[in-house]
N, CA, C and O atoms as a printed pandas DataFrame, in Angstrom:
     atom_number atom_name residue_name chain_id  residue_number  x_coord  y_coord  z_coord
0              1         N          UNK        A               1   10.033 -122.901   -2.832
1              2        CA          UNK        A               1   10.495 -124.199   -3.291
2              3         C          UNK        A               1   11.548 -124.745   -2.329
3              4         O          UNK        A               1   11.711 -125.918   -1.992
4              5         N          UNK        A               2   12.447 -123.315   -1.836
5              6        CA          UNK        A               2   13.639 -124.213   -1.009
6              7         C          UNK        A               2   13.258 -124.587    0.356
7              8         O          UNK        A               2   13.938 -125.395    0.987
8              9         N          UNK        A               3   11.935 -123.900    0.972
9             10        CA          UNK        A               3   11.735 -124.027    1.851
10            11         C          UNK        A               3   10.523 -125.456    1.690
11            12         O          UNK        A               3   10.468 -126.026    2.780
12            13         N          UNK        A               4    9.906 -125.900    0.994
13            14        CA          UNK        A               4    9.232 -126.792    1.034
14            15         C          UNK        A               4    9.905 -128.437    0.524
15            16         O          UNK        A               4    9.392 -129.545    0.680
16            17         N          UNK        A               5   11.486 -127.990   -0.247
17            18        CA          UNK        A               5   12.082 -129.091   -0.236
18            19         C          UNK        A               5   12.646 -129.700    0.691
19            20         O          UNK        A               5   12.801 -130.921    0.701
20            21         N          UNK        A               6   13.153 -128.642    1.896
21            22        CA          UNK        A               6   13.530 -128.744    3.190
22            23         C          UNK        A               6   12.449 -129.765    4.222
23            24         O          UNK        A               6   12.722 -130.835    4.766
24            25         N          UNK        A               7   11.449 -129.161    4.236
25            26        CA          UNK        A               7   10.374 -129.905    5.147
26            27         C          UNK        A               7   10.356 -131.102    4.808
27            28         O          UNK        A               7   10.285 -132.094    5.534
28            29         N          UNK        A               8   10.440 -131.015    3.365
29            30        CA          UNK        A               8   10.233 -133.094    2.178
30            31         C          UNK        A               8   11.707 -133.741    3.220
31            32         O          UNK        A               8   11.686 -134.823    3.807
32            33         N          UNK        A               9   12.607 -132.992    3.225
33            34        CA          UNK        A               9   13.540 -134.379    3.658
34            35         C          UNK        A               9   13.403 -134.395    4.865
35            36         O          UNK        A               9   13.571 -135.491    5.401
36            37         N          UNK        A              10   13.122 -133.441    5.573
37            38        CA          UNK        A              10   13.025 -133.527    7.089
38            39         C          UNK        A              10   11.901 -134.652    7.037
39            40         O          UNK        A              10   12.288 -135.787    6.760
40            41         N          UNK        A              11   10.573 -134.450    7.272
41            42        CA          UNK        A              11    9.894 -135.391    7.246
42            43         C          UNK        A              11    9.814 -136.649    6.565
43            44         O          UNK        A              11    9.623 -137.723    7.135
44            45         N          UNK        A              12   10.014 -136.440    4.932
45            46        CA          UNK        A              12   10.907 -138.028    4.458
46            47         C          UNK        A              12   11.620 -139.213    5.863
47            48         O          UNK        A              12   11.218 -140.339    6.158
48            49         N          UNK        A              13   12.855 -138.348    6.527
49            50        CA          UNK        A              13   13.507 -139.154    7.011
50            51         C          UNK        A              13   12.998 -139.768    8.430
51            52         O          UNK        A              13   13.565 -140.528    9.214
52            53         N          UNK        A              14   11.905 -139.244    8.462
53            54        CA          UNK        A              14   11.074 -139.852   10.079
54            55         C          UNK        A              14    9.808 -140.456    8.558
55            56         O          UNK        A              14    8.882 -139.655    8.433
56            57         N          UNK        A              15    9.770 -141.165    7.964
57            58        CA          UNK        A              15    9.012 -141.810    7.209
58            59         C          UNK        A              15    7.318 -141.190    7.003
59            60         O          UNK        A              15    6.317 -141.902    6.923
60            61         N          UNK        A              16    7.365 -139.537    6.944
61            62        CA          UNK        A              16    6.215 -138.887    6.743
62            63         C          UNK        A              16    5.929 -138.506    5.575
63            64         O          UNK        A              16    6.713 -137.762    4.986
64            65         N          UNK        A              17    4.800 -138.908    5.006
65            66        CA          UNK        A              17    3.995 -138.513    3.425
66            67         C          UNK        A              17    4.179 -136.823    3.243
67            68         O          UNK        A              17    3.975 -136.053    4.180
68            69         N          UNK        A              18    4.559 -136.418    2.012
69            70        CA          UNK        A              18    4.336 -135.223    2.007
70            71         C          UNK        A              18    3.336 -134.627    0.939
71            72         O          UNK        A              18    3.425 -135.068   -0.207
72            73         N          UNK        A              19    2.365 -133.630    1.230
73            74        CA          UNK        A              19    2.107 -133.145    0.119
74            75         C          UNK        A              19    2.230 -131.273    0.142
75            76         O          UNK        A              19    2.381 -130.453    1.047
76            77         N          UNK        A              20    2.089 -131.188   -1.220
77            78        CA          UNK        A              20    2.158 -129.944   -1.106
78            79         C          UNK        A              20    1.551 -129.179   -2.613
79            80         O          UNK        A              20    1.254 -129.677   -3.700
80            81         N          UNK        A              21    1.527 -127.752   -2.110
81            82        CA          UNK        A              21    0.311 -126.682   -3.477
82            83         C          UNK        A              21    0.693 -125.975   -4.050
83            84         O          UNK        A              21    0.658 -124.813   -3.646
84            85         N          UNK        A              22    1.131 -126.217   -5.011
85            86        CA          UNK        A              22    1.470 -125.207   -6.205
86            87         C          UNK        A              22    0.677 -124.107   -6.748
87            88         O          UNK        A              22   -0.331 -124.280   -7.432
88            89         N          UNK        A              23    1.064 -123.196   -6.488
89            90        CA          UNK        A              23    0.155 -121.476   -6.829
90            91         C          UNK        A              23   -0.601 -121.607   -6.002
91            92         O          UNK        A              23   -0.152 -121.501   -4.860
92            93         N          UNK        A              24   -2.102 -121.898   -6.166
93            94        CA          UNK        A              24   -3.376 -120.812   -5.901
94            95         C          UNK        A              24   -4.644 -121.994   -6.281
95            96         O          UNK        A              24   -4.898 -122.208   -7.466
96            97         N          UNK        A              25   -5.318 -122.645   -5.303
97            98        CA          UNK        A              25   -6.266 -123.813   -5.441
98            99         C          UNK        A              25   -7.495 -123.345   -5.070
99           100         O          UNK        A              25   -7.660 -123.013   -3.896
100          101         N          UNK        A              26   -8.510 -123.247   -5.967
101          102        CA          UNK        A              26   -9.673 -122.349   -5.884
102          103         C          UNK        A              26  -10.323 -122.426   -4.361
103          104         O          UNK        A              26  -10.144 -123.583   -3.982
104          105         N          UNK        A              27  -10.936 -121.742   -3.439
105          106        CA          UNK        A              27  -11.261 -121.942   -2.235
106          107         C          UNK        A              27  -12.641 -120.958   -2.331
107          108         O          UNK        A              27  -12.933 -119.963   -2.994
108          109         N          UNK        A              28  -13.230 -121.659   -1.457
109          110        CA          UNK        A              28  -14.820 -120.885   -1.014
110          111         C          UNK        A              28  -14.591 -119.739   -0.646
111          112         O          UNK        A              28  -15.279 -119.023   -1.373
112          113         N          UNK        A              29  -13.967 -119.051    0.134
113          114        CA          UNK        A              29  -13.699 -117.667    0.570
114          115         C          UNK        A              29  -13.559 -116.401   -0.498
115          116         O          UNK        A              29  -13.379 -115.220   -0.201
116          117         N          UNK        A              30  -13.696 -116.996   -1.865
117          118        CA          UNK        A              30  -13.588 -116.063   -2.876
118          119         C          UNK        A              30  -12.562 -115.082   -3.394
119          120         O          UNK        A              30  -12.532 -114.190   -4.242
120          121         N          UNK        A              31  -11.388 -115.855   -2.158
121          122        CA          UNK        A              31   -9.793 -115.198   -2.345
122          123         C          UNK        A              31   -9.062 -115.910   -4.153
123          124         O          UNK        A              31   -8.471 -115.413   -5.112
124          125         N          UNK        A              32   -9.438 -116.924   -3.868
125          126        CA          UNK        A              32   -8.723 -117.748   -5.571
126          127         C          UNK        A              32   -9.562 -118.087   -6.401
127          128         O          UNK        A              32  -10.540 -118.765   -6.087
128          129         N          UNK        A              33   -9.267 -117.574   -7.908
129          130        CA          UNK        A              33   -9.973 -117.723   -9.138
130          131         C          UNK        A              33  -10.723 -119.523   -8.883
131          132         O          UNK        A              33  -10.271 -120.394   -8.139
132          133         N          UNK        A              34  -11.731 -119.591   -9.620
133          134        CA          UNK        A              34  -12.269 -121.061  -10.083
134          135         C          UNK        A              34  -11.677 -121.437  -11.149
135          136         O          UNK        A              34  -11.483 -122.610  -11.467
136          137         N          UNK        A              35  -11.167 -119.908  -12.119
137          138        CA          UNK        A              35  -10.730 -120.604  -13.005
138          139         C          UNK        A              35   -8.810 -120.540  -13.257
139          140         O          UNK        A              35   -8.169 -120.398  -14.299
140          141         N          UNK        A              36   -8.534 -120.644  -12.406
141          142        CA          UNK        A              36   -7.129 -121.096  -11.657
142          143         C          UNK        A              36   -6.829 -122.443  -11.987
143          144         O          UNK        A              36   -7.589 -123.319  -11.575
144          145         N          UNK        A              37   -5.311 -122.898  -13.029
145          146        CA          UNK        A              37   -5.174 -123.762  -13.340
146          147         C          UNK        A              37   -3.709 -124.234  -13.476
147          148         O          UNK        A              37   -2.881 -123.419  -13.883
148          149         N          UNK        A              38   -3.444 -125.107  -13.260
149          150        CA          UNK        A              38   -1.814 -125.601  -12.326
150          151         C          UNK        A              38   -1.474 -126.237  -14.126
151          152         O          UNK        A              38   -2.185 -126.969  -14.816
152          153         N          UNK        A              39   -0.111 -125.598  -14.453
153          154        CA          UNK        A              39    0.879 -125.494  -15.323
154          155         C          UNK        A              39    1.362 -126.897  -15.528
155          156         O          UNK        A              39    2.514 -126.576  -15.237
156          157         N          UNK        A              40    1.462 -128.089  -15.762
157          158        CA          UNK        A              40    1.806 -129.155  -15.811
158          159         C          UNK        A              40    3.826 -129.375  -15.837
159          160         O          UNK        A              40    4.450 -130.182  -15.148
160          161         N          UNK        A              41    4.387 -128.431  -16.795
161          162        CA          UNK        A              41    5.429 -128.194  -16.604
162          163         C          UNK        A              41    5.804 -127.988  -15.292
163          164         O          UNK        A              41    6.609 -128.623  -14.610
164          165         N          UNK        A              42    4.752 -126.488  -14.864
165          166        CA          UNK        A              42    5.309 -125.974  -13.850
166          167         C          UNK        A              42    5.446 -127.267  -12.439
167          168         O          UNK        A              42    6.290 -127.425  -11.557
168          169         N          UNK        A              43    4.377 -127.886  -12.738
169          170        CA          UNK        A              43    3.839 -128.873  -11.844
170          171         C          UNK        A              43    5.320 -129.883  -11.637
171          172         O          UNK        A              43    5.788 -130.218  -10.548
172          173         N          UNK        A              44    5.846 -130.221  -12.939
173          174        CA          UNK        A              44    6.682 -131.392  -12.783
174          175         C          UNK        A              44    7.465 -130.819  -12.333
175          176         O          UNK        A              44    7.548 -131.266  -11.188
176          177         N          UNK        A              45    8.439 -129.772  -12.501
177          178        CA          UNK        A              45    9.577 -129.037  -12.285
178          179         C          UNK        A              45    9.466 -128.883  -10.462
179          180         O          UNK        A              45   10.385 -129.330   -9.775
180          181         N          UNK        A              46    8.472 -128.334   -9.934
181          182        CA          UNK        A              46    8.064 -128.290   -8.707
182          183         C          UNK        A              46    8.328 -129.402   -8.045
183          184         O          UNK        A              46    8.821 -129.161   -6.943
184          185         N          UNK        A              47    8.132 -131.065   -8.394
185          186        CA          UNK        A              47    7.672 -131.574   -7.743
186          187         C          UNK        A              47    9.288 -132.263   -8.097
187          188         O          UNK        A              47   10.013 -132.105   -7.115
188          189         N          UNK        A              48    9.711 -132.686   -8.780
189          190        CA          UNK        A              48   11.243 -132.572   -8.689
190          191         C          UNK        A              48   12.070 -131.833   -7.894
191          192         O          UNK        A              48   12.819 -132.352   -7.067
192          193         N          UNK        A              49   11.987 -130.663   -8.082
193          194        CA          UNK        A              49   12.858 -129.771   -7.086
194          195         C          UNK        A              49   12.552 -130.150   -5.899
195          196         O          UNK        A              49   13.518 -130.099   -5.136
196          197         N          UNK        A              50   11.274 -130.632   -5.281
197          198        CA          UNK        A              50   10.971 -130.325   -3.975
198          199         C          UNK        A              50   10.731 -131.284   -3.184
199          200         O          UNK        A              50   10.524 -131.093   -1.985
200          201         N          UNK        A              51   10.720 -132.778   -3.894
201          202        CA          UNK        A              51   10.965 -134.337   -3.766
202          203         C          UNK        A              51    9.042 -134.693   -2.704
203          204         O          UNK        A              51    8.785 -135.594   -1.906
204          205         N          UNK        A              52    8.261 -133.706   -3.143
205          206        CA          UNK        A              52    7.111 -134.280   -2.567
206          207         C          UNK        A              52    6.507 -135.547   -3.264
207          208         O          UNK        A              52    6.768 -136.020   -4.370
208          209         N          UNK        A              53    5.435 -136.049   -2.092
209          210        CA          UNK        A              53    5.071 -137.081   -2.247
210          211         C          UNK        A              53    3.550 -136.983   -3.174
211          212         O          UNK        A              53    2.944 -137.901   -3.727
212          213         N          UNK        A              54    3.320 -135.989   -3.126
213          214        CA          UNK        A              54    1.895 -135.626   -3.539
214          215         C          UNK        A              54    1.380 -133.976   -3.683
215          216         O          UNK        A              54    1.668 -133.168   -2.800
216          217         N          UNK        A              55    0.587 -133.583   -4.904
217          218        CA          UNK        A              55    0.551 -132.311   -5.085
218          219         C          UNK        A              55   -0.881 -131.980   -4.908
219          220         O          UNK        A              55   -1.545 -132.970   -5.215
220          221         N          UNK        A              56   -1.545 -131.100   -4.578
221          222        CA          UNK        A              56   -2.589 -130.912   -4.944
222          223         C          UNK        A              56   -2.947 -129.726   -5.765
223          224         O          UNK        A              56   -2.916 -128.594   -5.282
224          225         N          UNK        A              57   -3.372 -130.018   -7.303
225          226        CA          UNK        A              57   -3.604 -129.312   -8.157
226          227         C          UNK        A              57   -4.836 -128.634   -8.621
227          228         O          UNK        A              57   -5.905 -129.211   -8.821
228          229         N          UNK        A              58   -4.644 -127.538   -8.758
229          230        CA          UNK        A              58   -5.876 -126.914   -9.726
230          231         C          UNK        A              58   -6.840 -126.983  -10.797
231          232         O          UNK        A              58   -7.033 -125.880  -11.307
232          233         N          UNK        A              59   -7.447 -127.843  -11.255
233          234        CA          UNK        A              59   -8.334 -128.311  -12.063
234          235         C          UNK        A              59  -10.133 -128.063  -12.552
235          236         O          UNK        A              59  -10.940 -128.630  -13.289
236          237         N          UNK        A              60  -10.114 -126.932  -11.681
237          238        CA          UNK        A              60  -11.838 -126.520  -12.132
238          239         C          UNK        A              60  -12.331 -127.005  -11.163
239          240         O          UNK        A              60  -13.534 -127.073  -11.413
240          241         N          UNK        A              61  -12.020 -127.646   -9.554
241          242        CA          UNK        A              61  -12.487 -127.503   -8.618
242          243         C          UNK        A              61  -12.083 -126.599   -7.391
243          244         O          UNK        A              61  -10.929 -126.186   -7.509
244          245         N          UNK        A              62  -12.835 -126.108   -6.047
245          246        CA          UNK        A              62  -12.102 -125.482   -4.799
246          247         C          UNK        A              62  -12.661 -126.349   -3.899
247          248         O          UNK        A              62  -13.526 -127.223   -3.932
248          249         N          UNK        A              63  -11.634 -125.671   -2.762
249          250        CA          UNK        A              63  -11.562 -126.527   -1.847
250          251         C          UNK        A              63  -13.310 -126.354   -1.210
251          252         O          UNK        A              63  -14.091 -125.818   -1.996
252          253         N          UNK        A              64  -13.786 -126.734   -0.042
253          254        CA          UNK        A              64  -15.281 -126.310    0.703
254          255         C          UNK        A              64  -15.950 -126.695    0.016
255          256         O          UNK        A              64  -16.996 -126.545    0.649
256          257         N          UNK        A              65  -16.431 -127.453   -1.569
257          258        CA          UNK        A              65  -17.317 -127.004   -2.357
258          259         C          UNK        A              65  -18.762 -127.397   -1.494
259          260         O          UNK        A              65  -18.811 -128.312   -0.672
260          261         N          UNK        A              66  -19.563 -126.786   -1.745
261          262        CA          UNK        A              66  -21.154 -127.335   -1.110
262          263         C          UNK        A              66  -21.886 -127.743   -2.118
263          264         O          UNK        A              66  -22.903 -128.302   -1.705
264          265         N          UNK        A              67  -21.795 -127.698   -3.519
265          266        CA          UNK        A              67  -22.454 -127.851   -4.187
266          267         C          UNK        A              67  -21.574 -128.833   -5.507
267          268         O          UNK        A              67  -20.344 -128.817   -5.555
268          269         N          UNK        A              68  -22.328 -129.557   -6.404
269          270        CA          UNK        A              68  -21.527 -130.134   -7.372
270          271         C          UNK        A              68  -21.373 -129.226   -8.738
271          272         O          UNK        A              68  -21.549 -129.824   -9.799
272          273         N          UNK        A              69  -21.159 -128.279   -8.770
273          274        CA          UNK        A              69  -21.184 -127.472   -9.945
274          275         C          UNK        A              69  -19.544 -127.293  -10.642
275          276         O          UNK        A              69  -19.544 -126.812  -11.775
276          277         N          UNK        A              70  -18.499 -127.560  -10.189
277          278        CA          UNK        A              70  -17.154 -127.411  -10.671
278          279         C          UNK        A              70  -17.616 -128.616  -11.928
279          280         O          UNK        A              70  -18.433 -129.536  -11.939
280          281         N          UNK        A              71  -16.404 -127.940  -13.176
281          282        CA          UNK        A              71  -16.190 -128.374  -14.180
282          283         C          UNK        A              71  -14.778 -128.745  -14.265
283          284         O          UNK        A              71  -13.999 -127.795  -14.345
284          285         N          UNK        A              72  -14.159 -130.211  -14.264
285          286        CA          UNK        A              72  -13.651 -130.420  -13.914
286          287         C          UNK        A              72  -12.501 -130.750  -15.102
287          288         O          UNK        A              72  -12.820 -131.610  -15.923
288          289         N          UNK        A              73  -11.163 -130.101  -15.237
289          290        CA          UNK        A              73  -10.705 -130.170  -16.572
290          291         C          UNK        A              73  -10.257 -131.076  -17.375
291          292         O          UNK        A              73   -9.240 -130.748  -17.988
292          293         N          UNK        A              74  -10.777 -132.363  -17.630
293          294        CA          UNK        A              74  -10.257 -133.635  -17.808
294          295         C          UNK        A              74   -9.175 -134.159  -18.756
295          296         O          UNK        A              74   -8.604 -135.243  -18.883
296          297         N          UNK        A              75   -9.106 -132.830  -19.447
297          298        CA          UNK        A              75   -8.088 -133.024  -20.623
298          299         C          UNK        A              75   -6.397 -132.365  -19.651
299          300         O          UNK        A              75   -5.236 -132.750  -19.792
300          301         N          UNK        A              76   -6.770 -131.671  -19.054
301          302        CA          UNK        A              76   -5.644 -130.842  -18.052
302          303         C          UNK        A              76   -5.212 -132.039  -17.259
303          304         O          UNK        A              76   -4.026 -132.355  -17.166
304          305         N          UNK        A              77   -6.495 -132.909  -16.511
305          306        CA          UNK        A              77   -5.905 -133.974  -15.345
306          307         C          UNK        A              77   -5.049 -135.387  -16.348
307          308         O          UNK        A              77   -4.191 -136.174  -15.948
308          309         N          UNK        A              78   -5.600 -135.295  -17.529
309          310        CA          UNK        A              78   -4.358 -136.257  -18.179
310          311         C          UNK        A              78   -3.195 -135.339  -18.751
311          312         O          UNK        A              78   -2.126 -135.937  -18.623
312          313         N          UNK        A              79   -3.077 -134.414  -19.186
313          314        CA          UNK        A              79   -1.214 -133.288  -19.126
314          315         C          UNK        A              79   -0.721 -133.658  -17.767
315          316         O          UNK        A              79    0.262 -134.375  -17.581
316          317         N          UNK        A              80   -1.697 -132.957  -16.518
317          318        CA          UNK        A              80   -0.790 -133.597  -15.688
318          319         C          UNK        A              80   -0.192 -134.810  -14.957
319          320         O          UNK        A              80    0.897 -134.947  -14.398
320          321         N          UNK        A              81   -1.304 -135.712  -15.139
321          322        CA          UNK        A              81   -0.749 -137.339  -14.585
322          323         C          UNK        A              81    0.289 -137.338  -15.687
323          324         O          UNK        A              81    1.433 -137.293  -15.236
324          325         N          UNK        A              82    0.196 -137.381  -17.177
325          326        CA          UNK        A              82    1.816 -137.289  -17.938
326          327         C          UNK        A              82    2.872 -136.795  -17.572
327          328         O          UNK        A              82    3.940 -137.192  -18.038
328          329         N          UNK        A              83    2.804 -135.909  -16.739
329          330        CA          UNK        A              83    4.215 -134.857  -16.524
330          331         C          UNK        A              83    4.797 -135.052  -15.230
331          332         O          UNK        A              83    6.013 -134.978  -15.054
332          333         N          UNK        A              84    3.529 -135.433  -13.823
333          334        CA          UNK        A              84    3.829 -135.565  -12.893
334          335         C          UNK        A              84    3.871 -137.008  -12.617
335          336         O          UNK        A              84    3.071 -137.597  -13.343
336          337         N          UNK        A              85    4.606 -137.894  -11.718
337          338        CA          UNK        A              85    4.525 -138.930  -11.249
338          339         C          UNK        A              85    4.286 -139.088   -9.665
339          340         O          UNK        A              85    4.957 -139.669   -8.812
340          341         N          UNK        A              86    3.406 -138.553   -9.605
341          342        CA          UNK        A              86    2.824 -138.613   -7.758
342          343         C          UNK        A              86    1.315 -138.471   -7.831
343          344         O          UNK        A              86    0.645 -138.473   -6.798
């Protein structure tokens, strides 16, 4: 967290977008769960502490996908647009 709030102002102050990943975002390589899912609390608290511009969250998709088969958690992506404001 302290190290990714650091980068937010550094780059903030040369006028650069930031984003950044909380836990573990499902990926093709079969290293992170599919069913891996970002804490909305945890989400806001994060994104406060760490003054990013943008998060990318866990929701029943990974990254690579080749296929359309993710289920995508729609009741989770409205907790978190409530909690987070980015």
């Amino acid at each position: 967290v302290a190290r990714t709030a650091a980068v937010a102002e550094r780059l903030h102050a040369d006028d650069v977008w930031v984003e950044a990943e909380l836990g573990e975002i499902g990926g093709k390589d079969g290293v992170h769960s599919a069913t891996a899912r970002t804490d909305p609390a945890e989400a806001a608290e994060y994104v406060r502490a760490t003054g990013v511009d943008a998060l990318a969250v866990a929701v029943g998709s990974s990254h690579a996908m080749t296929s359309r088969t993710a289920t995508l958690d729609q009741d989770l992506i409205s907790r978190l647009r409530q909690a987070v404001d980015v």
